JSON list of C-alpha atoms in Angstrom, two decimals:
[
{"chain": "A", "resi": 1, "resn": "GLU", "atom": "CA", "xyz": [96.39, 96.41, 88.57]},
{"chain": "A", "resi": 2, "resn": "ASP", "atom": "CA", "xyz": [95.43, 95.65, 92.03]},
{"chain": "A", "resi": 3, "resn": "GLN", "atom": "CA", "xyz": [94.16, 98.64, 93.90]},
{"chain": "A", "resi": 4, "resn": "VAL", "atom": "CA", "xyz": [93.06, 99.50, 97.36]},
{"chain": "A", "resi": 5, "resn": "THR", "atom": "CA", "xyz": [91.66, 103.11, 98.47]},
{"chain": "A", "resi": 6, "resn": "GLN", "atom": "CA", "xyz": [90.72, 104.21, 102.21]},
{"chain": "A", "resi": 7, "resn": "SER", "atom": "CA", "xyz": [88.34, 106.63, 103.18]},
{"chain": "A", "resi": 8, "resn": "PRO", "atom": "CA", "xyz": [88.27, 108.95, 104.77]},
{"chain": "A", "resi": 9, "resn": "GLU", "atom": "CA", "xyz": [92.16, 110.12, 105.01]},
{"chain": "A", "resi": 10, "resn": "ALA", "atom": "CA", "xyz": [91.46, 111.44, 108.73]},
{"chain": "A", "resi": 11, "resn": "LEU", "atom": "CA", "xyz": [88.46, 111.39, 110.84]},
{"chain": "A", "resi": 12, "resn": "ARG", "atom": "CA", "xyz": [88.35, 112.78, 114.30]},
{"chain": "A", "resi": 13, "resn": "LEU", "atom": "CA", "xyz": [85.85, 111.42, 116.71]},
{"chain": "A", "resi": 14, "resn": "GLN", "atom": "CA", "xyz": [84.71, 112.26, 120.01]},
{"chain": "A", "resi": 15, "resn": "GLU", "atom": "CA", "xyz": [84.97, 109.56, 122.68]},
{"chain": "A", "resi": 16, "resn": "GLY", "atom": "CA", "xyz": [81.78, 107.26, 122.57]},
{"chain": "A", "resi": 17, "resn": "GLU", "atom": "CA", "xyz": [80.86, 108.86, 118.79]},
{"chain": "A", "resi": 18, "resn": "SER", "atom": "CA", "xyz": [80.63, 105.52, 116.72]},
{"chain": "A", "resi": 19, "resn": "SER", "atom": "CA", "xyz": [81.52, 105.78, 112.85]},
{"chain": "A", "resi": 20, "resn": "SER", "atom": "CA", "xyz": [82.93, 103.70, 110.00]},
{"chain": "A", "resi": 21, "resn": "LEU", "atom": "CA", "xyz": [86.15, 103.44, 107.99]},
{"chain": "A", "resi": 22, "resn": "ASN", "atom": "CA", "xyz": [85.96, 102.24, 104.52]},
{"chain": "A", "resi": 23, "resn": "CYS", "atom": "CA", "xyz": [87.91, 100.55, 102.21]},
{"chain": "A", "resi": 24, "resn": "SER", "atom": "CA", "xyz": [87.43, 99.97, 98.36]},
{"chain": "A", "resi": 25, "resn": "TYR", "atom": "CA", "xyz": [89.12, 97.56, 96.38]},
{"chain": "A", "resi": 26, "resn": "THR", "atom": "CA", "xyz": [89.96, 95.93, 93.21]},
{"chain": "A", "resi": 27, "resn": "VAL", "atom": "CA", "xyz": [91.56, 92.79, 92.73]},
{"chain": "A", "resi": 28, "resn": "SER", "atom": "CA", "xyz": [91.61, 90.14, 90.50]},
{"chain": "A", "resi": 29, "resn": "GLY", "atom": "CA", "xyz": [89.95, 87.21, 92.82]},
{"chain": "A", "resi": 30, "resn": "LEU", "atom": "CA", "xyz": [90.25, 87.75, 96.20]},
{"chain": "A", "resi": 31, "resn": "ARG", "atom": "CA", "xyz": [92.09, 85.81, 98.59]},
{"chain": "A", "resi": 32, "resn": "GLY", "atom": "CA", "xyz": [91.97, 87.67, 101.94]},
{"chain": "A", "resi": 33, "resn": "LEU", "atom": "CA", "xyz": [91.39, 91.10, 102.93]},
{"chain": "A", "resi": 34, "resn": "PHE", "atom": "CA", "xyz": [93.32, 92.33, 106.03]},
{"chain": "A", "resi": 35, "resn": "TRP", "atom": "CA", "xyz": [93.05, 95.16, 108.56]},
{"chain": "A", "resi": 36, "resn": "TYR", "atom": "CA", "xyz": [95.81, 96.73, 110.65]},
{"chain": "A", "resi": 37, "resn": "ARG", "atom": "CA", "xyz": [96.36, 99.06, 113.01]},
{"chain": "A", "resi": 38, "resn": "GLN", "atom": "CA", "xyz": [99.50, 101.23, 113.46]},
{"chain": "A", "resi": 39, "resn": "ASP", "atom": "CA", "xyz": [100.44, 103.65, 116.35]},
{"chain": "A", "resi": 40, "resn": "PRO", "atom": "CA", "xyz": [102.61, 106.53, 115.38]},
{"chain": "A", "resi": 41, "resn": "GLY", "atom": "CA", "xyz": [106.57, 105.30, 115.14]},
{"chain": "A", "resi": 42, "resn": "LYS", "atom": "CA", "xyz": [105.57, 101.53, 115.47]},
{"chain": "A", "resi": 43, "resn": "GLY", "atom": "CA", "xyz": [104.96, 98.75, 112.93]},
{"chain": "A", "resi": 44, "resn": "PRO", "atom": "CA", "xyz": [101.57, 97.64, 111.90]},
{"chain": "A", "resi": 45, "resn": "GLU", "atom": "CA", "xyz": [99.59, 95.79, 114.24]},
{"chain": "A", "resi": 46, "resn": "PHE", "atom": "CA", "xyz": [97.32, 92.76, 112.70]},
{"chain": "A", "resi": 47, "resn": "LEU", "atom": "CA", "xyz": [93.59, 92.91, 113.60]},
{"chain": "A", "resi": 48, "resn": "PHE", "atom": "CA", "xyz": [91.39, 90.94, 111.27]},
{"chain": "A", "resi": 49, "resn": "THR", "atom": "CA", "xyz": [91.29, 88.61, 108.11]},
{"chain": "A", "resi": 50, "resn": "LEU", "atom": "CA", "xyz": [88.27, 88.44, 105.96]},
{"chain": "A", "resi": 51, "resn": "TYR", "atom": "CA", "xyz": [88.03, 85.82, 103.04]},
{"chain": "A", "resi": 52, "resn": "SER", "atom": "CA", "xyz": [84.58, 86.07, 101.37]},
{"chain": "A", "resi": 53, "resn": "ALA", "atom": "CA", "xyz": [81.68, 88.46, 101.10]},
{"chain": "A", "resi": 54, "resn": "GLY", "atom": "CA", "xyz": [79.26, 88.61, 104.08]},
{"chain": "A", "resi": 55, "resn": "GLU", "atom": "CA", "xyz": [81.76, 87.50, 106.22]},
{"chain": "A", "resi": 56, "resn": "GLU", "atom": "CA", "xyz": [82.20, 89.49, 109.59]},
{"chain": "A", "resi": 57, "resn": "LYS", "atom": "CA", "xyz": [84.78, 89.44, 112.40]},
{"chain": "A", "resi": 58, "resn": "GLU", "atom": "CA", "xyz": [84.81, 91.64, 115.86]},
{"chain": "A", "resi": 59, "resn": "LYS", "atom": "CA", "xyz": [87.31, 92.61, 118.27]},
{"chain": "A", "resi": 60, "resn": "GLU", "atom": "CA", "xyz": [86.52, 94.78, 121.34]},
{"chain": "A", "resi": 61, "resn": "ARG", "atom": "CA", "xyz": [84.98, 97.85, 119.89]},
{"chain": "A", "resi": 62, "resn": "LEU", "atom": "CA", "xyz": [85.63, 96.92, 115.99]},
{"chain": "A", "resi": 63, "resn": "LYS", "atom": "CA", "xyz": [84.06, 94.92, 113.82]},
{"chain": "A", "resi": 64, "resn": "ALA", "atom": "CA", "xyz": [85.12, 94.44, 110.14]},
{"chain": "A", "resi": 65, "resn": "THR", "atom": "CA", "xyz": [82.70, 93.28, 107.39]},
{"chain": "A", "resi": 66, "resn": "LEU", "atom": "CA", "xyz": [83.12, 92.46, 103.65]},
{"chain": "A", "resi": 67, "resn": "THR", "atom": "CA", "xyz": [81.44, 93.06, 100.48]},
{"chain": "A", "resi": 68, "resn": "LYS", "atom": "CA", "xyz": [82.70, 91.93, 96.76]},
{"chain": "A", "resi": 69, "resn": "LYS", "atom": "CA", "xyz": [84.03, 95.46, 96.59]},
{"chain": "A", "resi": 70, "resn": "GLU", "atom": "CA", "xyz": [84.47, 96.82, 99.82]},
{"chain": "A", "resi": 71, "resn": "SER", "atom": "CA", "xyz": [85.38, 96.58, 103.34]},
{"chain": "A", "resi": 72, "resn": "PHE", "atom": "CA", "xyz": [83.83, 98.55, 106.51]},
{"chain": "A", "resi": 73, "resn": "LEU", "atom": "CA", "xyz": [85.74, 99.04, 110.01]},
{"chain": "A", "resi": 74, "resn": "HIS", "atom": "CA", "xyz": [83.10, 99.92, 112.36]},
{"chain": "A", "resi": 75, "resn": "ILE", "atom": "CA", "xyz": [84.08, 101.34, 115.68]},
{"chain": "A", "resi": 76, "resn": "THR", "atom": "CA", "xyz": [81.47, 101.25, 118.33]},
{"chain": "A", "resi": 77, "resn": "ALA", "atom": "CA", "xyz": [81.60, 103.79, 121.34]},
{"chain": "A", "resi": 78, "resn": "PRO", "atom": "CA", "xyz": [85.57, 104.86, 120.43]},
{"chain": "A", "resi": 79, "resn": "LYS", "atom": "CA", "xyz": [88.10, 105.48, 123.15]},
{"chain": "A", "resi": 80, "resn": "PRO", "atom": "CA", "xyz": [90.72, 107.76, 123.27]},
{"chain": "A", "resi": 81, "resn": "GLU", "atom": "CA", "xyz": [93.21, 104.83, 123.07]},
{"chain": "A", "resi": 82, "resn": "ASP", "atom": "CA", "xyz": [91.66, 103.57, 119.81]},
{"chain": "A", "resi": 83, "resn": "SER", "atom": "CA", "xyz": [93.47, 106.94, 118.01]},
{"chain": "A", "resi": 84, "resn": "ALA", "atom": "CA", "xyz": [95.77, 105.10, 115.64]},
{"chain": "A", "resi": 85, "resn": "THR", "atom": "CA", "xyz": [96.16, 104.75, 111.75]},
{"chain": "A", "resi": 86, "resn": "TYR", "atom": "CA", "xyz": [93.94, 101.85, 110.45]},
{"chain": "A", "resi": 87, "resn": "LEU", "atom": "CA", "xyz": [95.49, 100.27, 107.35]},
{"chain": "A", "resi": 88, "resn": "CYS", "atom": "CA", "xyz": [93.60, 97.79, 104.97]},
{"chain": "A", "resi": 89, "resn": "ALA", "atom": "CA", "xyz": [95.50, 95.57, 102.49]},
{"chain": "A", "resi": 90, "resn": "VAL", "atom": "CA", "xyz": [94.32, 92.76, 99.91]},
{"chain": "A", "resi": 91, "resn": "GLN", "atom": "CA", "xyz": [95.98, 89.61, 99.00]},
{"chain": "A", "resi": 92, "resn": "PRO", "atom": "CA", "xyz": [94.73, 88.27, 95.35]},
{"chain": "A", "resi": 93, "resn": "GLN", "atom": "CA", "xyz": [94.33, 84.71, 94.38]},
{"chain": "A", "resi": 94, "resn": "ASN", "atom": "CA", "xyz": [97.08, 84.74, 92.22]},
{"chain": "A", "resi": 95, "resn": "SER", "atom": "CA", "xyz": [99.44, 85.86, 94.72]},
{"chain": "A", "resi": 96, "resn": "GLY", "atom": "CA", "xyz": [101.94, 82.97, 94.54]},
{"chain": "A", "resi": 97, "resn": "TYR", "atom": "CA", "xyz": [104.22, 84.30, 97.69]},
{"chain": "A", "resi": 98, "resn": "SER", "atom": "CA", "xyz": [101.53, 85.77, 100.02]},
{"chain": "A", "resi": 99, "resn": "THR", "atom": "CA", "xyz": [102.01, 89.45, 99.07]},
{"chain": "A", "resi": 100, "resn": "LEU", "atom": "CA", "xyz": [99.54, 92.19, 100.17]},
{"chain": "A", "resi": 101, "resn": "THR", "atom": "CA", "xyz": [98.60, 95.29, 98.28]},
{"chain": "A", "resi": 102, "resn": "PHE", "atom": "CA", "xyz": [98.10, 98.31, 100.81]},
{"chain": "A", "resi": 103, "resn": "GLY", "atom": "CA", "xyz": [95.75, 101.27, 101.18]},
{"chain": "A", "resi": 104, "resn": "LYS", "atom": "CA", "xyz": [97.32, 104.70, 102.49]},
{"chain": "A", "resi": 105, "resn": "GLY", "atom": "CA", "xyz": [95.34, 104.36, 105.82]},
{"chain": "A", "resi": 106, "resn": "THR", "atom": "CA", "xyz": [92.71, 106.18, 107.65]},
{"chain": "A", "resi": 107, "resn": "MET", "atom": "CA", "xyz": [94.08, 108.32, 110.66]},
{"chain": "A", "resi": 108, "resn": "LEU", "atom": "CA", "xyz": [91.66, 108.27, 113.57]},
{"chain": "A", "resi": 109, "resn": "LEU", "atom": "CA", "xyz": [91.84, 110.45, 116.46]},
{"chain": "A", "resi": 110, "resn": "VAL", "atom": "CA", "xyz": [89.28, 110.11, 119.16]},
{"chain": "A", "resi": 111, "resn": "SER", "atom": "CA", "xyz": [89.15, 112.94, 121.79]},
{"chain": "A", "resi": 112, "resn": "PRO", "atom": "CA", "xyz": [88.08, 112.66, 125.31]},
{"chain": "B", "resi": 1, "resn": "ASP", "atom": "CA", "xyz": [102.66, 84.98, 119.68]},
{"chain": "B", "resi": 2, "resn": "VAL", "atom": "CA", "xyz": [104.78, 85.88, 116.83]},
{"chain": "B", "resi": 3, "resn": "LYS", "atom": "CA", "xyz": [107.55, 87.72, 117.19]},
{"chain": "B", "resi": 4, "resn": "VAL", "atom": "CA", "xyz": [109.34, 89.74, 114.64]},
{"chain": "B", "resi": 5, "resn": "THR", "atom": "CA", "xyz": [112.36, 91.96, 115.75]},
{"chain": "B", "resi": 6, "resn": "GLN", "atom": "CA", "xyz": [114.33, 94.49, 113.79]},
{"chain": "B", "resi": 7, "resn": "SER", "atom": "CA", "xyz": [118.16, 95.31, 114.44]},
{"chain": "B", "resi": 8, "resn": "SER", "atom": "CA", "xyz": [117.61, 99.11, 115.30]},
{"chain": "B", "resi": 9, "resn": "ARG", "atom": "CA", "xyz": [114.74, 101.64, 115.84]},
{"chain": "B", "resi": 10, "resn": "TYR", "atom": "CA", "xyz": [116.67, 104.61, 114.59]},
{"chain": "B", "resi": 11, "resn": "LEU", "atom": "CA", "xyz": [119.57, 104.83, 112.52]},
{"chain": "B", "resi": 12, "resn": "VAL", "atom": "CA", "xyz": [121.21, 108.07, 111.06]},
{"chain": "B", "resi": 13, "resn": "LYS", "atom": "CA", "xyz": [123.59, 107.24, 108.27]},
{"chain": "B", "resi": 14, "resn": "ARG", "atom": "CA", "xyz": [125.72, 109.53, 105.72]},
{"chain": "B", "resi": 15, "resn": "THR", "atom": "CA", "xyz": [125.60, 109.78, 102.32]},
{"chain": "B", "resi": 16, "resn": "GLY", "atom": "CA", "xyz": [127.22, 106.90, 100.51]},
{"chain": "B", "resi": 17, "resn": "GLU", "atom": "CA", "xyz": [127.67, 104.63, 103.19]},
{"chain": "B", "resi": 18, "resn": "LYS", "atom": "CA", "xyz": [126.64, 101.02, 103.30]},
{"chain": "B", "resi": 19, "resn": "VAL", "atom": "CA", "xyz": [123.68, 100.40, 105.28]},
{"chain": "B", "resi": 20, "resn": "PHE", "atom": "CA", "xyz": [122.44, 96.88, 106.93]},
{"chain": "B", "resi": 21, "resn": "LEU", "atom": "CA", "xyz": [119.07, 96.45, 108.14]},
{"chain": "B", "resi": 22, "resn": "GLU", "atom": "CA", "xyz": [118.67, 92.93, 109.78]},
{"chain": "B", "resi": 23, "resn": "CYS", "atom": "CA", "xyz": [114.96, 91.26, 110.60]},
{"chain": "B", "resi": 24, "resn": "VAL", "atom": "CA", "xyz": [114.61, 88.38, 112.66]},
{"chain": "B", "resi": 25, "resn": "GLN", "atom": "CA", "xyz": [111.38, 86.10, 113.30]},
{"chain": "B", "resi": 26, "resn": "ASP", "atom": "CA", "xyz": [110.78, 83.23, 115.83]},
{"chain": "B", "resi": 27, "resn": "MET", "atom": "CA", "xyz": [107.82, 81.86, 114.27]},
{"chain": "B", "resi": 28, "resn": "ASP", "atom": "CA", "xyz": [109.64, 79.65, 111.61]},
{"chain": "B", "resi": 29, "resn": "HIS", "atom": "CA", "xyz": [107.93, 81.42, 108.47]},
{"chain": "B", "resi": 30, "resn": "GLU", "atom": "CA", "xyz": [108.79, 80.72, 104.80]},
{"chain": "B", "resi": 31, "resn": "ASN", "atom": "CA", "xyz": [107.87, 84.46, 103.78]},
{"chain": "B", "resi": 32, "resn": "MET", "atom": "CA", "xyz": [109.70, 87.43, 104.58]},
{"chain": "B", "resi": 33, "resn": "PHE", "atom": "CA", "xyz": [109.12, 90.96, 103.45]},
{"chain": "B", "resi": 34, "resn": "TRP", "atom": "CA", "xyz": [110.79, 94.28, 103.55]},
{"chain": "B", "resi": 35, "resn": "TYR", "atom": "CA", "xyz": [109.07, 97.68, 103.07]},
{"chain": "B", "resi": 36, "resn": "ARG", "atom": "CA", "xyz": [109.18, 101.27, 103.15]},
{"chain": "B", "resi": 37, "resn": "GLN", "atom": "CA", "xyz": [106.54, 103.71, 104.68]},
{"chain": "B", "resi": 38, "resn": "ASP", "atom": "CA", "xyz": [106.60, 107.16, 103.62]},
{"chain": "B", "resi": 39, "resn": "PRO", "atom": "CA", "xyz": [103.92, 109.81, 104.36]},
{"chain": "B", "resi": 40, "resn": "GLY", "atom": "CA", "xyz": [101.24, 109.92, 101.57]},
{"chain": "B", "resi": 41, "resn": "LEU", "atom": "CA", "xyz": [102.92, 107.08, 99.80]},
{"chain": "B", "resi": 42, "resn": "GLY", "atom": "CA", "xyz": [101.69, 104.14, 102.20]},
{"chain": "B", "resi": 43, "resn": "LEU", "atom": "CA", "xyz": [103.61, 101.06, 102.44]},
{"chain": "B", "resi": 44, "resn": "ARG", "atom": "CA", "xyz": [105.81, 99.73, 99.43]},
{"chain": "B", "resi": 45, "resn": "LEU", "atom": "CA", "xyz": [107.10, 96.41, 99.09]},
{"chain": "B", "resi": 46, "resn": "ILE", "atom": "CA", "xyz": [110.93, 96.49, 98.53]},
{"chain": "B", "resi": 47, "resn": "TYR", "atom": "CA", "xyz": [111.67, 92.91, 98.29]},
{"chain": "B", "resi": 48, "resn": "PHE", "atom": "CA", "xyz": [110.66, 89.84, 99.68]},
{"chain": "B", "resi": 49, "resn": "SER", "atom": "CA", "xyz": [112.22, 86.16, 100.19]},
{"chain": "B", "resi": 50, "resn": "TYR", "atom": "CA", "xyz": [109.87, 82.91, 100.04]},
{"chain": "B", "resi": 51, "resn": "ASP", "atom": "CA", "xyz": [112.82, 80.43, 101.23]},
{"chain": "B", "resi": 52, "resn": "VAL", "atom": "CA", "xyz": [116.33, 80.35, 102.49]},
{"chain": "B", "resi": 53, "resn": "LYS", "atom": "CA", "xyz": [118.77, 82.04, 99.66]},
{"chain": "B", "resi": 54, "resn": "MET", "atom": "CA", "xyz": [115.54, 82.89, 97.23]},
{"chain": "B", "resi": 55, "resn": "LYS", "atom": "CA", "xyz": [114.22, 86.29, 96.79]},
{"chain": "B", "resi": 56, "resn": "GLU", "atom": "CA", "xyz": [111.70, 88.26, 94.59]},
{"chain": "B", "resi": 57, "resn": "LYS", "atom": "CA", "xyz": [111.56, 92.03, 93.63]},
{"chain": "B", "resi": 58, "resn": "GLY", "atom": "CA", "xyz": [109.07, 94.32, 94.75]},
{"chain": "B", "resi": 59, "resn": "ASP", "atom": "CA", "xyz": [107.57, 97.32, 93.66]},
{"chain": "B", "resi": 60, "resn": "ILE", "atom": "CA", "xyz": [110.47, 99.46, 94.48]},
{"chain": "B", "resi": 61, "resn": "PRO", "atom": "CA", "xyz": [113.74, 97.43, 94.60]},
{"chain": "B", "resi": 62, "resn": "GLU", "atom": "CA", "xyz": [116.21, 99.81, 92.94]},
{"chain": "B", "resi": 63, "resn": "GLY", "atom": "CA", "xyz": [118.94, 100.69, 95.47]},
{"chain": "B", "resi": 64, "resn": "TYR", "atom": "CA", "xyz": [118.66, 97.99, 97.54]},
{"chain": "B", "resi": 65, "resn": "SER", "atom": "CA", "xyz": [119.29, 94.38, 97.74]},
{"chain": "B", "resi": 66, "resn": "VAL", "atom": "CA", "xyz": [118.55, 91.45, 100.40]},
{"chain": "B", "resi": 67, "resn": "SER", "atom": "CA", "xyz": [119.99, 88.29, 101.62]},
{"chain": "B", "resi": 68, "resn": "ARG", "atom": "CA", "xyz": [118.47, 85.46, 103.25]},
{"chain": "B", "resi": 69, "resn": "GLU", "atom": "CA", "xyz": [120.79, 82.96, 104.61]},
{"chain": "B", "resi": 70, "resn": "LYS", "atom": "CA", "xyz": [118.85, 81.72, 107.29]},
{"chain": "B", "resi": 71, "resn": "LYS", "atom": "CA", "xyz": [115.28, 80.69, 107.34]},
{"chain": "B", "resi": 72, "resn": "GLU", "atom": "CA", "xyz": [114.96, 83.13, 110.43]},
{"chain": "B", "resi": 73, "resn": "ARG", "atom": "CA", "xyz": [116.82, 86.44, 109.25]},
{"chain": "B", "resi": 74, "resn": "PHE", "atom": "CA", "xyz": [116.40, 88.47, 106.40]},
{"chain": "B", "resi": 75, "resn": "SER", "atom": "CA", "xyz": [118.52, 91.61, 105.60]},
{"chain": "B", "resi": 76, "resn": "LEU", "atom": "CA", "xyz": [118.04, 94.59, 103.95]},
{"chain": "B", "resi": 77, "resn": "ILE", "atom": "CA", "xyz": [121.13, 96.13, 102.05]},
{"chain": "B", "resi": 78, "resn": "LEU", "atom": "CA", "xyz": [121.38, 99.64, 100.88]},
{"chain": "B", "resi": 79, "resn": "GLU", "atom": "CA", "xyz": [124.47, 99.41, 99.07]},
{"chain": "B", "resi": 80, "resn": "SER", "atom": "CA", "xyz": [125.07, 103.43, 98.93]},
{"chain": "B", "resi": 81, "resn": "ALA", "atom": "CA", "xyz": [122.64, 105.40, 101.02]},
{"chain": "B", "resi": 82, "resn": "SER", "atom": "CA", "xyz": [121.23, 108.14, 99.31]},
{"chain": "B", "resi": 83, "resn": "THR", "atom": "CA", "xyz": [118.93, 111.03, 101.28]},
{"chain": "B", "resi": 84, "resn": "ASN", "atom": "CA", "xyz": [116.02, 109.79, 99.11]},
{"chain": "B", "resi": 85, "resn": "GLN", "atom": "CA", "xyz": [115.98, 106.64, 101.02]},
{"chain": "B", "resi": 86, "resn": "THR", "atom": "CA", "xyz": [115.47, 108.43, 104.01]},
{"chain": "B", "resi": 87, "resn": "SER", "atom": "CA", "xyz": [112.35, 106.55, 105.43]},
{"chain": "B", "resi": 88, "resn": "MET", "atom": "CA", "xyz": [110.23, 103.88, 107.90]},
{"chain": "B", "resi": 89, "resn": "TYR", "atom": "CA", "xyz": [111.51, 100.61, 107.07]},
{"chain": "B", "resi": 90, "resn": "LEU", "atom": "CA", "xyz": [109.48, 97.39, 107.78]},
{"chain": "B", "resi": 91, "resn": "CYS", "atom": "CA", "xyz": [109.90, 94.12, 107.99]},
{"chain": "B", "resi": 92, "resn": "ALA", "atom": "CA", "xyz": [107.35, 91.26, 108.06]},
{"chain": "B", "resi": 93, "resn": "SER", "atom": "CA", "xyz": [106.71, 87.46, 107.75]},
{"chain": "B", "resi": 94, "resn": "SER", "atom": "CA", "xyz": [104.23, 84.86, 107.27]},
{"chain": "B", "resi": 95, "resn": "SER", "atom": "CA", "xyz": [103.47, 81.61, 107.01]},
{"chain": "B", "resi": 96, "resn": "ARG", "atom": "CA", "xyz": [102.72, 79.69, 103.37]},
{"chain": "B", "resi": 97, "resn": "GLY", "atom": "CA", "xyz": [99.28, 78.44, 103.29]},
{"chain": "B", "resi": 98, "resn": "GLY", "atom": "CA", "xyz": [96.52, 78.71, 105.92]},
{"chain": "B", "resi": 99, "resn": "SER", "atom": "CA", "xyz": [95.77, 82.38, 106.80]},
{"chain": "B", "resi": 100, "resn": "GLU", "atom": "CA", "xyz": [98.97, 83.86, 105.37]},
{"chain": "B", "resi": 101, "resn": "THR", "atom": "CA", "xyz": [98.52, 86.72, 107.58]},
{"chain": "B", "resi": 102, "resn": "GLN", "atom": "CA", "xyz": [101.75, 89.22, 107.54]},
{"chain": "B", "resi": 103, "resn": "TYR", "atom": "CA", "xyz": [103.27, 89.95, 110.89]},
{"chain": "B", "resi": 104, "resn": "PHE", "atom": "CA", "xyz": [105.22, 93.23, 111.20]},
{"chain": "B", "resi": 105, "resn": "GLY", "atom": "CA", "xyz": [108.12, 94.12, 113.45]},
{"chain": "B", "resi": 106, "resn": "PRO", "atom": "CA", "xyz": [108.41, 97.41, 115.00]},
{"chain": "B", "resi": 107, "resn": "GLY", "atom": "CA", "xyz": [110.33, 99.31, 112.10]},
{"chain": "B", "resi": 108, "resn": "THR", "atom": "CA", "xyz": [113.57, 101.18, 111.91]},
{"chain": "B", "resi": 109, "resn": "ARG", "atom": "CA", "xyz": [113.43, 104.93, 110.93]},
{"chain": "B", "resi": 110, "resn": "LEU", "atom": "CA", "xyz": [116.53, 105.58, 108.94]},
{"chain": "B", "resi": 111, "resn": "LEU", "atom": "CA", "xyz": [117.77, 109.11, 108.24]},
{"chain": "B", "resi": 112, "resn": "VAL", "atom": "CA", "xyz": [120.42, 109.75, 105.58]},
{"chain": "B", "resi": 113, "resn": "LEU", "atom": "CA", "xyz": [122.41, 113.01, 105.90]}
]
């Protein structure tokens, strides 16, 4: 069974204090790993897709990396507007209909 | 930009009522999905559809049905709403092949009294 575990569940940072969020996964062959950002009361917003170990993607203060067992979302010098819940999801190789298995998310709060 | 819209942001219904949630996407995506999201449980897949009139059960289909009569529209139906169906409902769509990224709508917060 595919599993995704995100840690920590919640993280509080001061503005400018860099950190990383972790997404550990177990899947029978990975087609893709997805990161989303979700603001309270809204739908998830797509950030990145990673396909193979060693791949990295960046967007503003966010950088996502992938190994064979986990992915990290690095946040450099965060600002209060980066406060959100960050969701990780995996798509297995044998997913015929591009279904995703989601983790429960990390709630990030950045204080000014 | 991909756009997925949902018919209501907030909905209040009574136990036993039939409830329709509608989702429309404008990117000609083949796949559409319905999830519910609850605190501590994350996103759980209810149903999905990979083509017009085609549907597959997700992880928690009990108490729900779906309809896809047109490619751009996917409806979730609660045949007889119950209080344990109070939740945030999220619709998503994706293309077949390529990145298959799922794009989400804004969500419908449903309260069943």
